[in-house]
Amino acid sequence: MALRTILEFPDPRLRTRAHPVTRFDADLQRVIDDMLETMYAAPGIGLAATQVDVHRRLIVIDVSADNTEPFIIVNPEILSRDGEIATEEGCLSVPGYYDEVKRAARIRVRAQDRDGNVFERDCEDLLAVCVQHEMDHIDGKLFVDYLSSLKRERVRKKLEKERKERAARSSSPRERRSAL
Ligand code: GNR
Ligand code: NI
């Protein structure tokens, strides 16, 4: 298994609409295992393939307290939605920023598992929120898209500044010495 790099807003690759998974082969199993490892290491409760620059309709989630309930969702569809829930959301692709988003409180999802078997599952509360957040990712959407453009621009500027500072540091003589 291997950790994969998580793309960060405003990286344009996060705006890609992912294609369906068609082959449930060894390559897919490797991506799934890498995504689980990357999600647990982050740590996060979900990760969409788009976030690791794999543009397939593939999501991993684990909302359990002890990281013992990996939930793999391939080619998901929402069959029904009901109720409303407002949650303080975060995103591994928007590090350090949290804000409230309203979503359906309960959804019924049809998807495939890692072997391609079709299943349906009712999701509620944090799991329902997470599935919707991840399904947005594979359509190229981010939670900051639900906020005002003023807030989104503030977040974009802060993250771009941080990214430039990281790049400058990692090319400075001091950083090159400390990396030895
Ligand atoms: O780790 C995550 N926490 C979270 C909290 C509230 C609503 C959604 C999420 S998903 C996020 C991980 C992530 O960015 N997945 O795409
Ligand atoms: Ni996210």
mmCIF file with all atom_site columns, C-alpha atoms and ligand atoms in Angstrom:
data_model
loop_
_atom_site.group_PDB
_atom_site.id
_atom_site.type_symbol
_atom_site.label_atom_id
_atom_site.label_alt_id
_atom_site.label_comp_id
_atom_site.label_asym_id
_atom_site.label_entity_id
_atom_site.label_seq_id
_atom_site.pdbx_PDB_ins_code
_atom_site.Cartn_x
_atom_site.Cartn_y
_atom_site.Cartn_z
_atom_site.occupancy
_atom_site.B_iso_or_equiv
_atom_site.pdbx_formal_charge
_atom_site.auth_seq_id
_atom_site.auth_comp_id
_atom_site.auth_asym_id
_atom_site.auth_atom_id
_atom_site.pdbx_PDB_model_num
ATOM   1   C  CA  . MET A 1 1   ? 0.000   0.000  0.000   1.00 0.00 ? 1   MET A CA  1
ATOM   2   C  CA  . ALA A 1 2   ? 1.087   3.570  -0.504  1.00 0.00 ? 2   ALA A CA  1
ATOM   3   C  CA  . LEU A 1 3   ? 0.064   7.047  0.527   1.00 0.00 ? 3   LEU A CA  1
ATOM   4   C  CA  . ARG A 1 4   ? -1.154  9.231  -2.329  1.00 0.00 ? 4   ARG A CA  1
ATOM   5   C  CA  . THR A 1 5   ? -0.893  13.027 -2.544  1.00 0.00 ? 5   THR A CA  1
ATOM   6   C  CA  . ILE A 1 6   ? -4.197  14.842 -1.925  1.00 0.00 ? 6   ILE A CA  1
ATOM   7   C  CA  . LEU A 1 7   ? -4.924  17.671 -4.389  1.00 0.00 ? 7   LEU A CA  1
ATOM   8   C  CA  . GLU A 1 8   ? -5.813  21.010 -2.795  1.00 0.00 ? 8   GLU A CA  1
ATOM   9   C  CA  . PHE A 1 9   ? -8.253  23.751 -3.787  1.00 0.00 ? 9   PHE A CA  1
ATOM   10  C  CA  . PRO A 1 10  ? -7.997  25.640 -6.156  1.00 0.00 ? 10  PRO A CA  1
ATOM   11  C  CA  . ASP A 1 11  ? -6.239  22.892 -8.158  1.00 0.00 ? 11  ASP A CA  1
ATOM   12  C  CA  . PRO A 1 12  ? -8.231  22.679 -11.435 1.00 0.00 ? 12  PRO A CA  1
ATOM   13  C  CA  . ARG A 1 13  ? -7.955  18.860 -11.432 1.00 0.00 ? 13  ARG A CA  1
ATOM   14  C  CA  . LEU A 1 14  ? -10.473 18.858 -8.528  1.00 0.00 ? 14  LEU A CA  1
ATOM   15  C  CA  . ARG A 1 15  ? -13.042 20.170 -11.075 1.00 0.00 ? 15  ARG A CA  1
ATOM   16  C  CA  . THR A 1 16  ? -12.872 17.001 -13.203 1.00 0.00 ? 16  THR A CA  1
ATOM   17  C  CA  . ARG A 1 17  ? -16.051 14.961 -13.617 1.00 0.00 ? 17  ARG A CA  1
ATOM   18  C  CA  . ALA A 1 18  ? -15.025 11.338 -13.022 1.00 0.00 ? 18  ALA A CA  1
ATOM   19  C  CA  . HIS A 1 19  ? -15.868 8.434  -15.354 1.00 0.00 ? 19  HIS A CA  1
ATOM   20  C  CA  . PRO A 1 20  ? -17.610 5.259  -14.183 1.00 0.00 ? 20  PRO A CA  1
ATOM   21  C  CA  . VAL A 1 21  ? -15.460 2.350  -13.008 1.00 0.00 ? 21  VAL A CA  1
ATOM   22  C  CA  . THR A 1 22  ? -15.768 -0.452 -15.567 1.00 0.00 ? 22  THR A CA  1
ATOM   23  C  CA  . ARG A 1 23  ? -13.004 -2.883 -14.535 1.00 0.00 ? 23  ARG A CA  1
ATOM   24  C  CA  . PHE A 1 24  ? -12.955 -4.442 -11.078 1.00 0.00 ? 24  PHE A CA  1
ATOM   25  C  CA  . ASP A 1 25  ? -9.376  -5.595 -11.539 1.00 0.00 ? 25  ASP A CA  1
ATOM   26  C  CA  . ALA A 1 26  ? -6.117  -5.590 -9.563  1.00 0.00 ? 26  ALA A CA  1
ATOM   27  C  CA  . ASP A 1 27  ? -5.440  -1.941 -10.481 1.00 0.00 ? 27  ASP A CA  1
ATOM   28  C  CA  . LEU A 1 28  ? -8.756  -0.936 -8.886  1.00 0.00 ? 28  LEU A CA  1
ATOM   29  C  CA  . GLN A 1 29  ? -7.968  -2.943 -5.726  1.00 0.00 ? 29  GLN A CA  1
ATOM   30  C  CA  . ARG A 1 30  ? -4.602  -1.144 -5.455  1.00 0.00 ? 30  ARG A CA  1
ATOM   31  C  CA  . VAL A 1 31  ? -6.225  2.312  -5.806  1.00 0.00 ? 31  VAL A CA  1
ATOM   32  C  CA  . ILE A 1 32  ? -8.838  1.390  -3.165  1.00 0.00 ? 32  ILE A CA  1
ATOM   33  C  CA  . ASP A 1 33  ? -6.180  0.180  -0.695  1.00 0.00 ? 33  ASP A CA  1
ATOM   34  C  CA  . ASP A 1 34  ? -4.060  3.300  -1.284  1.00 0.00 ? 34  ASP A CA  1
ATOM   35  C  CA  . MET A 1 35  ? -7.122  5.530  -0.793  1.00 0.00 ? 35  MET A CA  1
ATOM   36  C  CA  . LEU A 1 36  ? -8.015  3.811  2.499   1.00 0.00 ? 36  LEU A CA  1
ATOM   37  C  CA  . GLU A 1 37  ? -4.441  4.202  3.757   1.00 0.00 ? 37  GLU A CA  1
ATOM   38  C  CA  . THR A 1 38  ? -4.362  7.869  2.661   1.00 0.00 ? 38  THR A CA  1
ATOM   39  C  CA  . MET A 1 39  ? -7.740  8.584  4.300   1.00 0.00 ? 39  MET A CA  1
ATOM   40  C  CA  . TYR A 1 40  ? -6.777  6.946  7.635   1.00 0.00 ? 40  TYR A CA  1
ATOM   41  C  CA  . ALA A 1 41  ? -3.369  8.686  7.653   1.00 0.00 ? 41  ALA A CA  1
ATOM   42  C  CA  . ALA A 1 42  ? -4.787  12.155 6.916   1.00 0.00 ? 42  ALA A CA  1
ATOM   43  C  CA  . PRO A 1 43  ? -6.927  11.531 9.043   1.00 0.00 ? 43  PRO A CA  1
ATOM   44  C  CA  . GLY A 1 44  ? -10.299 11.900 7.354   1.00 0.00 ? 44  GLY A CA  1
ATOM   45  C  CA  . ILE A 1 45  ? -13.702 10.170 7.339   1.00 0.00 ? 45  ILE A CA  1
ATOM   46  C  CA  . GLY A 1 46  ? -13.922 9.967  3.547   1.00 0.00 ? 46  GLY A CA  1
ATOM   47  C  CA  . LEU A 1 47  ? -11.913 10.316 0.377   1.00 0.00 ? 47  LEU A CA  1
ATOM   48  C  CA  . ALA A 1 48  ? -12.956 10.498 -3.268  1.00 0.00 ? 48  ALA A CA  1
ATOM   49  C  CA  . ALA A 1 49  ? -10.671 9.222  -6.055  1.00 0.00 ? 49  ALA A CA  1
ATOM   50  C  CA  . THR A 1 50  ? -10.743 12.713 -7.632  1.00 0.00 ? 50  THR A CA  1
ATOM   51  C  CA  . GLN A 1 51  ? -8.821  14.022 -4.592  1.00 0.00 ? 51  GLN A CA  1
ATOM   52  C  CA  . VAL A 1 52  ? -5.878  11.726 -5.415  1.00 0.00 ? 52  VAL A CA  1
ATOM   53  C  CA  . ASP A 1 53  ? -6.040  12.602 -9.140  1.00 0.00 ? 53  ASP A CA  1
ATOM   54  C  CA  . VAL A 1 54  ? -7.783  9.366  -10.171 1.00 0.00 ? 54  VAL A CA  1
ATOM   55  C  CA  . HIS A 1 55  ? -10.817 10.414 -12.199 1.00 0.00 ? 55  HIS A CA  1
ATOM   56  C  CA  . ARG A 1 56  ? -13.066 7.407  -11.574 1.00 0.00 ? 56  ARG A CA  1
ATOM   57  C  CA  . ARG A 1 57  ? -16.378 7.201  -9.669  1.00 0.00 ? 57  ARG A CA  1
ATOM   58  C  CA  . LEU A 1 58  ? -14.847 5.676  -6.544  1.00 0.00 ? 58  LEU A CA  1
ATOM   59  C  CA  . ILE A 1 59  ? -15.173 6.689  -2.889  1.00 0.00 ? 59  ILE A CA  1
ATOM   60  C  CA  . VAL A 1 60  ? -13.912 5.336  0.437   1.00 0.00 ? 60  VAL A CA  1
ATOM   61  C  CA  . ILE A 1 61  ? -15.517 6.267  3.762   1.00 0.00 ? 61  ILE A CA  1
ATOM   62  C  CA  . ASP A 1 62  ? -15.119 5.265  7.417   1.00 0.00 ? 62  ASP A CA  1
ATOM   63  C  CA  . VAL A 1 63  ? -17.223 7.185  9.947   1.00 0.00 ? 63  VAL A CA  1
ATOM   64  C  CA  . SER A 1 64  ? -16.594 4.682  12.776  1.00 0.00 ? 64  SER A CA  1
ATOM   65  C  CA  . ALA A 1 65  ? -14.759 5.918  15.885  1.00 0.00 ? 65  ALA A CA  1
ATOM   66  C  CA  . ASP A 1 66  ? -12.061 3.222  15.654  1.00 0.00 ? 66  ASP A CA  1
ATOM   67  C  CA  . ASN A 1 67  ? -11.498 3.052  11.852  1.00 0.00 ? 67  ASN A CA  1
ATOM   68  C  CA  . THR A 1 68  ? -12.901 -0.472 11.651  1.00 0.00 ? 68  THR A CA  1
ATOM   69  C  CA  . GLU A 1 69  ? -15.751 0.057  9.165   1.00 0.00 ? 69  GLU A CA  1
ATOM   70  C  CA  . PRO A 1 70  ? -14.345 0.858  5.737   1.00 0.00 ? 70  PRO A CA  1
ATOM   71  C  CA  . PHE A 1 71  ? -17.171 1.525  3.276   1.00 0.00 ? 71  PHE A CA  1
ATOM   72  C  CA  . ILE A 1 72  ? -16.256 1.360  -0.410  1.00 0.00 ? 72  ILE A CA  1
ATOM   73  C  CA  . ILE A 1 73  ? -18.629 2.920  -2.889  1.00 0.00 ? 73  ILE A CA  1
ATOM   74  C  CA  . VAL A 1 74  ? -18.197 2.509  -6.642  1.00 0.00 ? 74  VAL A CA  1
ATOM   75  C  CA  . ASN A 1 75  ? -20.443 4.175  -9.254  1.00 0.00 ? 75  ASN A CA  1
ATOM   76  C  CA  . PRO A 1 76  ? -22.928 5.512  -6.668  1.00 0.00 ? 76  PRO A CA  1
ATOM   77  C  CA  . GLU A 1 77  ? -26.416 6.859  -7.350  1.00 0.00 ? 77  GLU A CA  1
ATOM   78  C  CA  . ILE A 1 78  ? -28.737 8.479  -4.821  1.00 0.00 ? 78  ILE A CA  1
ATOM   79  C  CA  . LEU A 1 79  ? -32.146 6.782  -5.106  1.00 0.00 ? 79  LEU A CA  1
ATOM   80  C  CA  . SER A 1 80  ? -33.959 9.031  -2.617  1.00 0.00 ? 80  SER A CA  1
ATOM   81  C  CA  . ARG A 1 81  ? -33.293 11.842 -0.185  1.00 0.00 ? 81  ARG A CA  1
ATOM   82  C  CA  . ASP A 1 82  ? -35.202 13.107 2.789   1.00 0.00 ? 82  ASP A CA  1
ATOM   83  C  CA  . GLY A 1 83  ? -34.933 15.709 5.561   1.00 0.00 ? 83  GLY A CA  1
ATOM   84  C  CA  . GLU A 1 84  ? -32.264 18.350 6.083   1.00 0.00 ? 84  GLU A CA  1
ATOM   85  C  CA  . ILE A 1 85  ? -29.136 18.490 8.243   1.00 0.00 ? 85  ILE A CA  1
ATOM   86  C  CA  . ALA A 1 86  ? -26.646 21.334 8.719   1.00 0.00 ? 86  ALA A CA  1
ATOM   87  C  CA  . THR A 1 87  ? -23.109 20.157 9.484   1.00 0.00 ? 87  THR A CA  1
ATOM   88  C  CA  . GLU A 1 88  ? -19.806 21.928 10.065  1.00 0.00 ? 88  GLU A CA  1
ATOM   89  C  CA  . GLU A 1 89  ? -17.896 20.388 7.135   1.00 0.00 ? 89  GLU A CA  1
ATOM   90  C  CA  . GLY A 1 90  ? -14.219 20.202 6.392   1.00 0.00 ? 90  GLY A CA  1
ATOM   91  C  CA  . CYS A 1 91  ? -12.349 18.774 3.432   1.00 0.00 ? 91  CYS A CA  1
ATOM   92  C  CA  . LEU A 1 92  ? -8.877  17.300 3.039   1.00 0.00 ? 92  LEU A CA  1
ATOM   93  C  CA  . SER A 1 93  ? -8.652  19.299 -0.212  1.00 0.00 ? 93  SER A CA  1
ATOM   94  C  CA  . VAL A 1 94  ? -9.466  22.551 1.662   1.00 0.00 ? 94  VAL A CA  1
ATOM   95  C  CA  . PRO A 1 95  ? -7.169  22.152 4.693   1.00 0.00 ? 95  PRO A CA  1
ATOM   96  C  CA  . GLY A 1 96  ? -7.810  24.249 7.790   1.00 0.00 ? 96  GLY A CA  1
ATOM   97  C  CA  . TYR A 1 97  ? -11.206 25.611 6.751   1.00 0.00 ? 97  TYR A CA  1
ATOM   98  C  CA  . TYR A 1 98  ? -14.583 24.545 8.172   1.00 0.00 ? 98  TYR A CA  1
ATOM   99  C  CA  . ASP A 1 99  ? -18.059 25.879 7.511   1.00 0.00 ? 99  ASP A CA  1
ATOM   100 C  CA  . GLU A 1 100 ? -21.696 24.861 7.753   1.00 0.00 ? 100 GLU A CA  1
ATOM   101 C  CA  . VAL A 1 101 ? -23.361 23.138 4.792   1.00 0.00 ? 101 VAL A CA  1
ATOM   102 C  CA  . LYS A 1 102 ? -26.988 21.943 4.539   1.00 0.00 ? 102 LYS A CA  1
ATOM   103 C  CA  . ARG A 1 103 ? -27.644 18.560 2.960   1.00 0.00 ? 103 ARG A CA  1
ATOM   104 C  CA  . ALA A 1 104 ? -30.252 15.795 2.989   1.00 0.00 ? 104 ALA A CA  1
ATOM   105 C  CA  . ALA A 1 105 ? -30.333 14.063 6.392   1.00 0.00 ? 105 ALA A CA  1
ATOM   106 C  CA  . ARG A 1 106 ? -31.166 10.630 4.975   1.00 0.00 ? 106 ARG A CA  1
ATOM   107 C  CA  . ILE A 1 107 ? -30.381 9.123  1.601   1.00 0.00 ? 107 ILE A CA  1
ATOM   108 C  CA  . ARG A 1 108 ? -30.735 5.729  -0.039  1.00 0.00 ? 108 ARG A CA  1
ATOM   109 C  CA  . VAL A 1 109 ? -27.697 4.880  -2.151  1.00 0.00 ? 109 VAL A CA  1
ATOM   110 C  CA  . ARG A 1 110 ? -27.274 2.272  -4.879  1.00 0.00 ? 110 ARG A CA  1
ATOM   111 C  CA  . ALA A 1 111 ? -23.660 1.462  -5.740  1.00 0.00 ? 111 ALA A CA  1
ATOM   112 C  CA  . GLN A 1 112 ? -21.174 -1.321 -6.372  1.00 0.00 ? 112 GLN A CA  1
ATOM   113 C  CA  . ASP A 1 113 ? -18.698 -2.750 -3.884  1.00 0.00 ? 113 ASP A CA  1
ATOM   114 C  CA  . ARG A 1 114 ? -14.996 -3.395 -4.587  1.00 0.00 ? 114 ARG A CA  1
ATOM   115 C  CA  . ASP A 1 115 ? -15.854 -6.588 -6.462  1.00 0.00 ? 115 ASP A CA  1
ATOM   116 C  CA  . GLY A 1 116 ? -18.568 -4.989 -8.587  1.00 0.00 ? 116 GLY A CA  1
ATOM   117 C  CA  . ASN A 1 117 ? -21.540 -6.433 -6.704  1.00 0.00 ? 117 ASN A CA  1
ATOM   118 C  CA  . VAL A 1 118 ? -24.498 -4.030 -6.677  1.00 0.00 ? 118 VAL A CA  1
ATOM   119 C  CA  . PHE A 1 119 ? -25.948 -3.117 -3.269  1.00 0.00 ? 119 PHE A CA  1
ATOM   120 C  CA  . GLU A 1 120 ? -28.307 -0.549 -1.765  1.00 0.00 ? 120 GLU A CA  1
ATOM   121 C  CA  . ARG A 1 121 ? -27.867 1.090  1.633   1.00 0.00 ? 121 ARG A CA  1
ATOM   122 C  CA  . ASP A 1 122 ? -29.763 3.638  3.726   1.00 0.00 ? 122 ASP A CA  1
ATOM   123 C  CA  . CYS A 1 123 ? -27.464 6.292  5.167   1.00 0.00 ? 123 CYS A CA  1
ATOM   124 C  CA  . GLU A 1 124 ? -28.223 8.931  7.786   1.00 0.00 ? 124 GLU A CA  1
ATOM   125 C  CA  . ASP A 1 125 ? -26.568 11.687 9.802   1.00 0.00 ? 125 ASP A CA  1
ATOM   126 C  CA  . LEU A 1 126 ? -22.785 11.966 9.367   1.00 0.00 ? 126 LEU A CA  1
ATOM   127 C  CA  . LEU A 1 127 ? -22.644 9.011  6.956   1.00 0.00 ? 127 LEU A CA  1
ATOM   128 C  CA  . ALA A 1 128 ? -25.293 10.610 4.713   1.00 0.00 ? 128 ALA A CA  1
ATOM   129 C  CA  . VAL A 1 129 ? -23.417 13.929 4.823   1.00 0.00 ? 129 VAL A CA  1
ATOM   130 C  CA  . CYS A 1 130 ? -20.127 12.241 3.979   1.00 0.00 ? 130 CYS A CA  1
ATOM   131 C  CA  . VAL A 1 131 ? -21.580 10.262 1.039   1.00 0.00 ? 131 VAL A CA  1
ATOM   132 C  CA  . GLN A 1 132 ? -23.037 13.484 -0.410  1.00 0.00 ? 132 GLN A CA  1
ATOM   133 C  CA  . HIS A 1 133 ? -19.747 15.381 0.145   1.00 0.00 ? 133 HIS A CA  1
ATOM   134 C  CA  . GLU A 1 134 ? -17.791 12.605 -1.628  1.00 0.00 ? 134 GLU A CA  1
ATOM   135 C  CA  . MET A 1 135 ? -20.311 12.299 -4.465  1.00 0.00 ? 135 MET A CA  1
ATOM   136 C  CA  . ASP A 1 136 ? -19.846 16.026 -5.083  1.00 0.00 ? 136 ASP A CA  1
ATOM   137 C  CA  . HIS A 1 137 ? -16.062 15.437 -5.424  1.00 0.00 ? 137 HIS A CA  1
ATOM   138 C  CA  . ILE A 1 138 ? -16.497 12.895 -8.237  1.00 0.00 ? 138 ILE A CA  1
ATOM   139 C  CA  . ASP A 1 139 ? -18.628 15.486 -10.065 1.00 0.00 ? 139 ASP A CA  1
ATOM   140 C  CA  . GLY A 1 140 ? -15.907 18.127 -9.592  1.00 0.00 ? 140 GLY A CA  1
ATOM   141 C  CA  . LYS A 1 141 ? -17.709 19.970 -6.805  1.00 0.00 ? 141 LYS A CA  1
ATOM   142 C  CA  . LEU A 1 142 ? -16.325 21.142 -3.431  1.00 0.00 ? 142 LEU A CA  1
ATOM   143 C  CA  . PHE A 1 143 ? -18.120 22.112 -0.205  1.00 0.00 ? 143 PHE A CA  1
ATOM   144 C  CA  . VAL A 1 144 ? -16.850 25.686 -0.571  1.00 0.00 ? 144 VAL A CA  1
ATOM   145 C  CA  . ASP A 1 145 ? -19.046 25.953 -3.696  1.00 0.00 ? 145 ASP A CA  1
ATOM   146 C  CA  . TYR A 1 146 ? -22.066 26.138 -1.329  1.00 0.00 ? 146 TYR A CA  1
ATOM   147 C  CA  . LEU A 1 147 ? -20.607 29.205 0.430   1.00 0.00 ? 147 LEU A CA  1
ATOM   148 C  CA  . SER A 1 148 ? -20.708 32.833 -0.708  1.00 0.00 ? 148 SER A CA  1
ATOM   149 C  CA  . SER A 1 149 ? -18.191 33.786 -3.411  1.00 0.00 ? 149 SER A CA  1
ATOM   150 C  CA  . LEU A 1 150 ? -16.677 36.213 -0.883  1.00 0.00 ? 150 LEU A CA  1
ATOM   151 C  CA  . LYS A 1 151 ? -15.885 33.368 1.555   1.00 0.00 ? 151 LYS A CA  1
ATOM   152 C  CA  . ARG A 1 152 ? -14.691 31.068 -1.249  1.00 0.00 ? 152 ARG A CA  1
ATOM   153 C  CA  . GLU A 1 153 ? -12.309 33.739 -2.581  1.00 0.00 ? 153 GLU A CA  1
ATOM   154 C  CA  . ARG A 1 154 ? -10.939 34.349 0.935   1.00 0.00 ? 154 ARG A CA  1
ATOM   155 C  CA  . VAL A 1 155 ? -10.232 30.621 1.327   1.00 0.00 ? 155 VAL A CA  1
ATOM   156 C  CA  . ARG A 1 156 ? -8.682  30.416 -2.163  1.00 0.00 ? 156 ARG A CA  1
ATOM   157 C  CA  . LYS A 1 157 ? -6.321  33.339 -1.480  1.00 0.00 ? 157 LYS A CA  1
ATOM   158 C  CA  . LYS A 1 158 ? -5.233  31.904 1.891   1.00 0.00 ? 158 LYS A CA  1
ATOM   159 C  CA  . LEU A 1 159 ? -4.514  28.447 0.438   1.00 0.00 ? 159 LEU A CA  1
ATOM   160 C  CA  . GLU A 1 160 ? -2.669  29.888 -2.593  1.00 0.00 ? 160 GLU A CA  1
ATOM   161 C  CA  . LYS A 1 161 ? -0.500  31.985 -0.264  1.00 0.00 ? 161 LYS A CA  1
ATOM   162 C  CA  . GLU A 1 162 ? 0.289   28.920 1.858   1.00 0.00 ? 162 GLU A CA  1
ATOM   163 C  CA  . ARG A 1 163 ? 1.120   26.890 -1.246  1.00 0.00 ? 163 ARG A CA  1
ATOM   164 C  CA  . LYS A 1 164 ? 3.499   29.627 -2.543  1.00 0.00 ? 164 LYS A CA  1
ATOM   165 C  CA  . GLU A 1 165 ? 5.220   29.841 0.866   1.00 0.00 ? 165 GLU A CA  1
ATOM   166 C  CA  . ARG A 1 166 ? 5.665   26.036 0.899   1.00 0.00 ? 166 ARG A CA  1
ATOM   167 C  CA  . ALA A 1 167 ? 7.148   26.127 -2.612  1.00 0.00 ? 167 ALA A CA  1
ATOM   168 C  CA  . ALA A 1 168 ? 9.537   28.954 -1.700  1.00 0.00 ? 168 ALA A CA  1
ATOM   169 C  CA  . ARG A 1 169 ? 10.659  27.178 1.490   1.00 0.00 ? 169 ARG A CA  1
ATOM   170 C  CA  . SER A 1 170 ? 11.269  23.884 -0.278  1.00 0.00 ? 170 SER A CA  1
ATOM   171 C  CA  . SER A 1 171 ? 13.591  25.580 -2.801  1.00 0.00 ? 171 SER A CA  1
ATOM   172 C  CA  . SER A 1 172 ? 15.527  27.634 -0.202  1.00 0.00 ? 172 SER A CA  1
ATOM   173 C  CA  . PRO A 1 173 ? 19.090  26.622 0.810   1.00 0.00 ? 173 PRO A CA  1
ATOM   174 C  CA  . ARG A 1 174 ? 17.976  26.296 4.442   1.00 0.00 ? 174 ARG A CA  1
ATOM   175 C  CA  . GLU A 1 175 ? 15.200  23.860 3.551   1.00 0.00 ? 175 GLU A CA  1
ATOM   176 C  CA  . ARG A 1 176 ? 17.498  21.938 1.193   1.00 0.00 ? 176 ARG A CA  1
ATOM   177 C  CA  . ARG A 1 177 ? 19.976  21.525 4.081   1.00 0.00 ? 177 ARG A CA  1
ATOM   178 C  CA  . SER A 1 178 ? 17.299  20.464 6.578   1.00 0.00 ? 178 SER A CA  1
ATOM   179 C  CA  . ALA A 1 179 ? 15.911  17.939 4.104   1.00 0.00 ? 179 ALA A CA  1
ATOM   180 C  CA  . LEU A 1 180 ? 19.283  16.137 3.939   1.00 0.00 ? 180 LEU A CA  1
HETATM 181 O  O1  . GNR B 2 .   ? -12.609 14.151 6.923   1.00 0.00 ? 1   GNR B O1  1
HETATM 182 C  C1  . GNR B 2 .   ? -13.616 14.740 6.514   1.00 0.00 ? 1   GNR B C1  1
HETATM 183 N  N1  . GNR B 2 .   ? -14.534 15.191 7.407   1.00 0.00 ? 1   GNR B N1  1
HETATM 184 C  C2  . GNR B 2 .   ? -15.766 15.670 7.056   1.00 0.00 ? 1   GNR B C2  1
HETATM 185 C  C3  . GNR B 2 .   ? -16.512 16.319 8.031   1.00 0.00 ? 1   GNR B C3  1
HETATM 186 C  C4  . GNR B 2 .   ? -17.763 16.812 7.734   1.00 0.00 ? 1   GNR B C4  1
HETATM 187 C  C5  . GNR B 2 .   ? -18.300 16.644 6.479   1.00 0.00 ? 1   GNR B C5  1
HETATM 188 C  C6  . GNR B 2 .   ? -17.565 16.009 5.493   1.00 0.00 ? 1   GNR B C6  1
HETATM 189 C  C7  . GNR B 2 .   ? -16.313 15.519 5.776   1.00 0.00 ? 1   GNR B C7  1
HETATM 190 S  S1  . GNR B 2 .   ? -15.409 14.686 4.548   1.00 0.00 ? 1   GNR B S1  1
HETATM 191 C  C8  . GNR B 2 .   ? -13.781 15.013 5.076   1.00 0.00 ? 1   GNR B C8  1
HETATM 192 C  C9  . GNR B 2 .   ? -12.783 14.254 4.225   1.00 0.00 ? 1   GNR B C9  1
HETATM 193 C  C10 . GNR B 2 .   ? -12.861 14.731 2.794   1.00 0.00 ? 1   GNR B C10 1
HETATM 194 O  O2  . GNR B 2 .   ? -12.444 15.789 2.415   1.00 0.00 ? 1   GNR B O2  1
HETATM 195 N  N2  . GNR B 2 .   ? -13.491 13.968 1.949   1.00 0.00 ? 1   GNR B N2  1
HETATM 196 O  O3  . GNR B 2 .   ? -13.656 14.365 0.692   1.00 0.00 ? 1   GNR B O3  1
HETATM 197 NI NI  . NI  B 3 .   ? -13.627 16.512 0.726   1.00 0.00 ? 2   NI  B NI  1
#
